[in-house]
mmCIF file of C-alpha atoms in Angstrom:
data_model
loop_
_atom_site.group_PDB
_atom_site.id
_atom_site.type_symbol
_atom_site.label_atom_id
_atom_site.label_comp_id
_atom_site.label_asym_id
_atom_site.label_seq_id
_atom_site.Cartn_x
_atom_site.Cartn_y
_atom_site.Cartn_z
ATOM 1 C CA GLY A 5 -14.300 -15.627 -1.843
ATOM 2 C CA ARG A 6 -12.048 -12.812 -0.556
ATOM 3 C CA ASN A 7 -10.637 -11.619 -3.896
ATOM 4 C CA ILE A 8 -7.187 -13.041 -3.106
ATOM 5 C CA ASP A 9 -5.154 -14.195 -6.089
ATOM 6 C CA GLU A 10 -4.928 -17.997 -6.023
ATOM 7 C CA SER A 11 -1.186 -17.903 -6.724
ATOM 8 C CA ILE A 12 -0.636 -16.133 -3.385
ATOM 9 C CA VAL A 13 -2.456 -18.743 -1.301
ATOM 10 C CA ALA A 14 -0.707 -21.508 -3.243
ATOM 11 C CA GLN A 15 2.714 -19.918 -2.615
ATOM 12 C CA LEU A 16 1.966 -19.744 1.118
ATOM 13 C CA GLY A 17 0.960 -23.419 1.281
ATOM 14 C CA CYS A 18 -2.742 -22.892 1.898
ATOM 15 C CA GLY A 19 -4.987 -25.941 1.850
ATOM 16 C CA VAL A 20 -8.373 -27.074 3.115
ATOM 17 C CA TYR A 21 -8.747 -29.825 5.688
ATOM 18 C CA SER A 22 -11.722 -32.143 5.216
ATOM 19 C CA ASP A 23 -11.559 -33.755 8.666
ATOM 20 C CA GLY A 24 -9.785 -33.610 12.009
ATOM 21 C CA ARG A 25 -9.165 -30.597 14.232
ATOM 22 C CA MET A 26 -9.007 -28.257 11.250
ATOM 23 C CA ALA A 27 -11.991 -29.669 9.348
ATOM 24 C CA GLN A 28 -13.706 -27.162 7.045
ATOM 25 C CA ARG A 29 -10.916 -24.642 7.459
ATOM 26 C CA SER A 30 -8.638 -22.961 4.999
ATOM 27 C CA THR A 31 -5.277 -23.652 6.619
ATOM 28 C CA PHE A 32 -1.804 -22.174 6.524
ATOM 29 C CA PRO A 33 1.330 -23.943 7.735
ATOM 30 C CA ILE A 34 3.585 -21.983 10.068
ATOM 31 C CA TYR A 35 7.275 -22.761 9.660
ATOM 32 C CA ASP A 36 10.236 -21.767 11.766
ATOM 33 C CA PRO A 37 12.149 -19.521 9.352
ATOM 34 C CA VAL A 38 15.536 -20.655 10.688
ATOM 35 C CA ASN A 39 15.304 -24.442 10.395
ATOM 36 C CA ASP A 40 12.105 -24.748 8.299
ATOM 37 C CA ASP A 41 10.392 -26.991 10.892
ATOM 38 C CA LEU A 42 6.597 -26.941 10.975
ATOM 39 C CA VAL A 43 5.702 -25.222 14.283
ATOM 40 C CA GLY A 44 1.970 -24.697 13.819
ATOM 41 C CA VAL A 45 -1.085 -24.529 11.632
ATOM 42 C CA VAL A 46 -3.625 -21.723 11.466
ATOM 43 C CA GLY A 47 -7.054 -22.261 9.951
ATOM 44 C CA ARG A 48 -9.941 -19.982 9.016
ATOM 45 C CA TRP A 49 -13.459 -21.379 9.265
ATOM 46 C CA LEU A 50 -15.119 -21.716 5.851
ATOM 47 C CA GLY A 51 -18.656 -22.406 7.059
ATOM 48 C CA LYS A 52 -21.402 -20.058 8.158
ATOM 49 C CA PRO A 53 -20.371 -17.644 10.911
ATOM 50 C CA SER A 54 -21.325 -18.941 14.343
ATOM 51 C CA LYS A 55 -20.778 -17.722 17.871
ATOM 52 C CA TYR A 56 -19.888 -21.334 18.747
ATOM 53 C CA ILE A 57 -17.167 -21.778 16.134
ATOM 54 C CA PRO A 58 -14.148 -19.458 16.195
ATOM 55 C CA LYS A 59 -13.331 -17.783 12.884
ATOM 56 C CA TRP A 60 -9.613 -18.570 13.324
ATOM 57 C CA LYS A 61 -8.130 -21.639 15.004
ATOM 58 C CA ILE A 62 -4.477 -21.981 15.937
ATOM 59 C CA ILE A 63 -2.535 -25.176 16.583
ATOM 60 C CA GLY A 64 0.897 -24.492 18.010
ATOM 61 C CA ILE A 65 2.383 -21.851 20.268
ATOM 62 C CA LYS A 66 1.668 -18.551 18.551
ATOM 63 C CA LYS A 67 4.329 -16.669 20.514
ATOM 64 C CA ASN A 68 6.821 -18.747 18.473
ATOM 65 C CA PHE A 69 5.294 -17.816 15.098
ATOM 66 C CA LEU A 70 7.030 -15.574 12.574
ATOM 67 C CA TRP A 71 4.665 -15.608 9.627
ATOM 68 C CA PRO A 72 5.112 -15.205 6.644
ATOM 69 C CA VAL A 73 8.861 -14.756 7.186
ATOM 70 C CA LYS A 74 9.634 -18.002 5.325
ATOM 71 C CA TRP A 75 8.437 -16.242 2.163
ATOM 72 C CA ASN A 76 9.135 -12.543 2.737
ATOM 73 C CA LYS A 77 12.295 -12.267 4.854
ATOM 74 C CA GLU A 78 14.369 -10.930 1.951
ATOM 75 C CA ILE A 79 11.691 -8.361 1.125
ATOM 76 C CA ILE A 80 11.694 -7.155 4.745
ATOM 77 C CA GLN A 81 15.504 -7.089 4.858
ATOM 78 C CA LYS A 82 15.700 -5.078 1.649
ATOM 79 C CA SER A 83 12.994 -2.550 2.587
ATOM 80 C CA LYS A 84 14.019 -2.277 6.291
ATOM 81 C CA GLU A 85 10.293 -1.772 6.884
ATOM 82 C CA VAL A 86 7.592 -4.040 8.286
ATOM 83 C CA ILE A 87 3.824 -3.809 8.663
ATOM 84 C CA LEU A 88 2.514 -5.513 11.808
ATOM 85 C CA ILE A 89 -1.003 -6.872 11.382
ATOM 86 C CA GLU A 90 -3.341 -9.072 13.413
ATOM 87 C CA SER A 91 -4.182 -11.935 11.070
ATOM 88 C CA ILE A 92 -3.258 -14.005 8.064
ATOM 89 C CA GLY A 93 -6.324 -12.573 6.307
ATOM 90 C CA ASP A 94 -4.868 -9.077 6.620
ATOM 91 C CA SER A 95 -1.531 -10.298 5.279
ATOM 92 C CA LEU A 96 -3.203 -11.960 2.291
ATOM 93 C CA SER A 97 -5.019 -8.742 1.444
ATOM 94 C CA LEU A 98 -1.805 -6.709 1.630
ATOM 95 C CA TRP A 99 0.048 -9.258 -0.502
ATOM 96 C CA ASN A 100 -2.822 -9.162 -2.976
ATOM 97 C CA ALA A 101 -2.191 -5.405 -3.297
ATOM 98 C CA GLY A 102 1.516 -6.075 -3.905
ATOM 99 C CA ILE A 103 2.636 -5.127 -0.373
ATOM 100 C CA LYS A 104 4.607 -8.063 1.033
ATOM 101 C CA ASN A 105 6.651 -6.647 3.930
ATOM 102 C CA THR A 106 4.129 -7.928 6.470
ATOM 103 C CA LEU A 107 4.414 -9.734 9.775
ATOM 104 C CA VAL A 108 1.381 -11.269 11.488
ATOM 105 C CA THR A 109 1.061 -10.921 15.273
ATOM 106 C CA PHE A 110 -1.810 -13.458 15.563
ATOM 107 C CA GLY A 111 -3.760 -11.160 17.837
ATOM 108 C CA VAL A 112 -3.193 -7.761 19.353
ATOM 109 C CA SER A 113 0.119 -8.198 21.136
ATOM 110 C CA ILE A 114 3.677 -8.420 19.890
ATOM 111 C CA SER A 115 5.640 -11.467 21.019
ATOM 112 C CA PRO A 116 9.271 -11.331 22.167
ATOM 113 C CA LYS A 117 10.132 -13.470 19.113
ATOM 114 C CA ILE A 118 8.742 -10.791 16.783
ATOM 115 C CA ILE A 119 10.659 -8.052 18.602
ATOM 116 C CA GLU A 120 13.846 -10.139 18.391
ATOM 117 C CA PHE A 121 13.287 -10.632 14.665
ATOM 118 C CA LEU A 122 12.748 -6.898 14.092
ATOM 119 C CA LEU A 123 15.920 -6.046 15.993
ATOM 120 C CA LYS A 124 18.027 -8.630 14.135
ATOM 121 C CA GLN A 125 16.822 -7.304 10.779
ATOM 122 C CA ASP A 126 17.724 -3.720 11.772
ATOM 123 C CA ILE A 127 14.231 -2.561 10.838
ATOM 124 C CA GLN A 128 14.074 1.198 10.334
ATOM 125 C CA LYS A 129 10.286 1.612 10.092
ATOM 126 C CA ILE A 130 7.531 -0.328 11.814
ATOM 127 C CA ILE A 131 3.927 0.315 10.842
ATOM 128 C CA VAL A 132 1.446 -0.955 13.430
ATOM 129 C CA ALA A 133 -1.700 -1.635 11.396
ATOM 130 C CA PHE A 134 -4.037 -3.555 13.674
ATOM 131 C CA ASN A 135 -7.780 -3.632 13.020
ATOM 132 C CA ASN A 136 -9.645 -0.340 13.112
ATOM 133 C CA ASP A 137 -12.293 -1.130 15.710
ATOM 134 C CA SER A 138 -13.270 2.501 16.369
ATOM 135 C CA CYS A 139 -16.888 1.799 15.409
ATOM 136 C CA ASN A 140 -17.097 -1.215 17.713
ATOM 137 C CA ASN A 141 -15.040 -1.987 20.824
ATOM 138 C CA SER A 142 -11.767 -0.211 19.922
ATOM 139 C CA VAL A 143 -9.700 -3.310 20.818
ATOM 140 C CA GLY A 144 -7.424 -2.971 17.787
ATOM 141 C CA ASN A 145 -7.058 0.784 18.257
ATOM 142 C CA GLU A 146 -6.090 0.479 21.938
ATOM 143 C CA ALA A 147 -3.812 -2.482 21.214
ATOM 144 C CA ALA A 148 -2.000 -0.455 18.530
ATOM 145 C CA LEU A 149 -1.195 2.210 21.133
ATOM 146 C CA LYS A 150 0.090 -0.443 23.571
ATOM 147 C CA ALA A 151 2.122 -2.133 20.824
ATOM 148 C CA ARG A 152 3.738 1.153 19.867
ATOM 149 C CA ALA A 153 4.589 1.900 23.503
ATOM 150 C CA ASN A 154 6.130 -1.570 23.814
ATOM 151 C CA LEU A 155 8.161 -1.148 20.609
ATOM 152 C CA LEU A 156 9.466 2.237 21.767
ATOM 153 C CA SER A 157 11.440 0.333 24.423
ATOM 154 C CA PHE A 158 13.566 -0.979 21.533
ATOM 155 C CA PHE A 159 13.178 1.507 18.673
ATOM 156 C CA ASP A 160 13.324 5.273 18.287
ATOM 157 C CA GLU A 161 10.167 7.400 18.281
ATOM 158 C CA GLY A 162 10.336 8.071 14.531
ATOM 159 C CA GLN A 163 10.701 4.395 13.657
ATOM 160 C CA VAL A 164 7.290 3.258 14.936
ATOM 161 C CA ILE A 165 4.030 4.620 13.550
ATOM 162 C CA ILE A 166 0.403 3.603 13.882
ATOM 163 C CA LYS A 167 -1.555 3.570 10.639
ATOM 164 C CA LEU A 168 -4.808 1.635 10.918
ATOM 165 C CA PRO A 169 -6.852 0.660 7.850
ATOM 166 C CA GLU A 170 -8.978 3.602 6.750
ATOM 167 C CA GLY A 171 -12.595 3.228 5.726
ATOM 168 C CA ALA A 172 -12.855 -0.383 6.906
ATOM 169 C CA LYS A 173 -12.323 -2.567 9.952
ATOM 170 C CA ASP A 174 -9.409 -4.439 8.413
ATOM 171 C CA PHE A 175 -7.500 -5.016 5.199
ATOM 172 C CA GLY A 176 -9.822 -7.863 4.197
ATOM 173 C CA GLU A 177 -12.717 -5.410 4.029
ATOM 174 C CA LEU A 178 -10.591 -2.900 2.116
ATOM 175 C CA ASN A 179 -9.558 -5.609 -0.346
ATOM 176 C CA GLU A 180 -13.179 -6.624 -0.920
ATOM 177 C CA LYS A 181 -14.073 -2.993 -1.682
ATOM 178 C CA ASP A 182 -11.074 -2.319 -3.934
ATOM 179 C CA PRO A 183 -7.416 -3.460 -3.610
ATOM 180 C CA ASN A 184 -6.381 0.035 -4.730
ATOM 181 C CA LEU A 185 -7.632 1.341 -1.366
ATOM 182 C CA ILE A 186 -4.862 -0.691 0.252
ATOM 183 C CA LYS A 187 -2.292 0.832 -2.087
ATOM 184 C CA ASP A 188 -3.620 4.294 -1.175
ATOM 185 C CA TRP A 189 -3.379 3.417 2.539
ATOM 186 C CA TYR A 190 0.240 2.303 2.062
ATOM 187 C CA ALA A 191 1.127 5.474 0.144
ATOM 188 C CA GLY A 192 -0.106 7.371 3.214
ATOM 189 C CA THR A 193 2.596 5.701 5.367
ATOM 190 C CA LYS A 194 5.412 7.328 3.396
#
């Protein structure tokens, strides 16, 4: 129901659990990109929103996650550019718009594993694109500033930019409005 092409979710191994800890969740396996071991599962609640049920549930140690590197490492290596985003939903929306050089932080901080990956790939441009929470609590906006400051310990000033989604809280909302808005956002990072 999020206007994501079914071939994308199939490529990324998405499925729906009917029971267990991930019951009624659209789930994504998280693999270690080096040895292809399953290191976690992330699931998005499919039922009615509730303050008692978290929208996203994570099994595994998220500081060890590099997602979706199993599927887009070559794209990142070729472009020397990466877009850091908060959630799998944001990544799906970007992929749906044809933008696949994404890396999910699973929240609003950047793990040492992600920084190590960026350094090993000799990334030349990092776009911090956390949620635009300016109309609410500004968590994503403030976290983007902290993330940039953290990344500047490893990268030059011109290599790290902040470019939050414009006209929506996140890329999922932009995708629901019109995937072309995401393409326009990306053109604005050039």
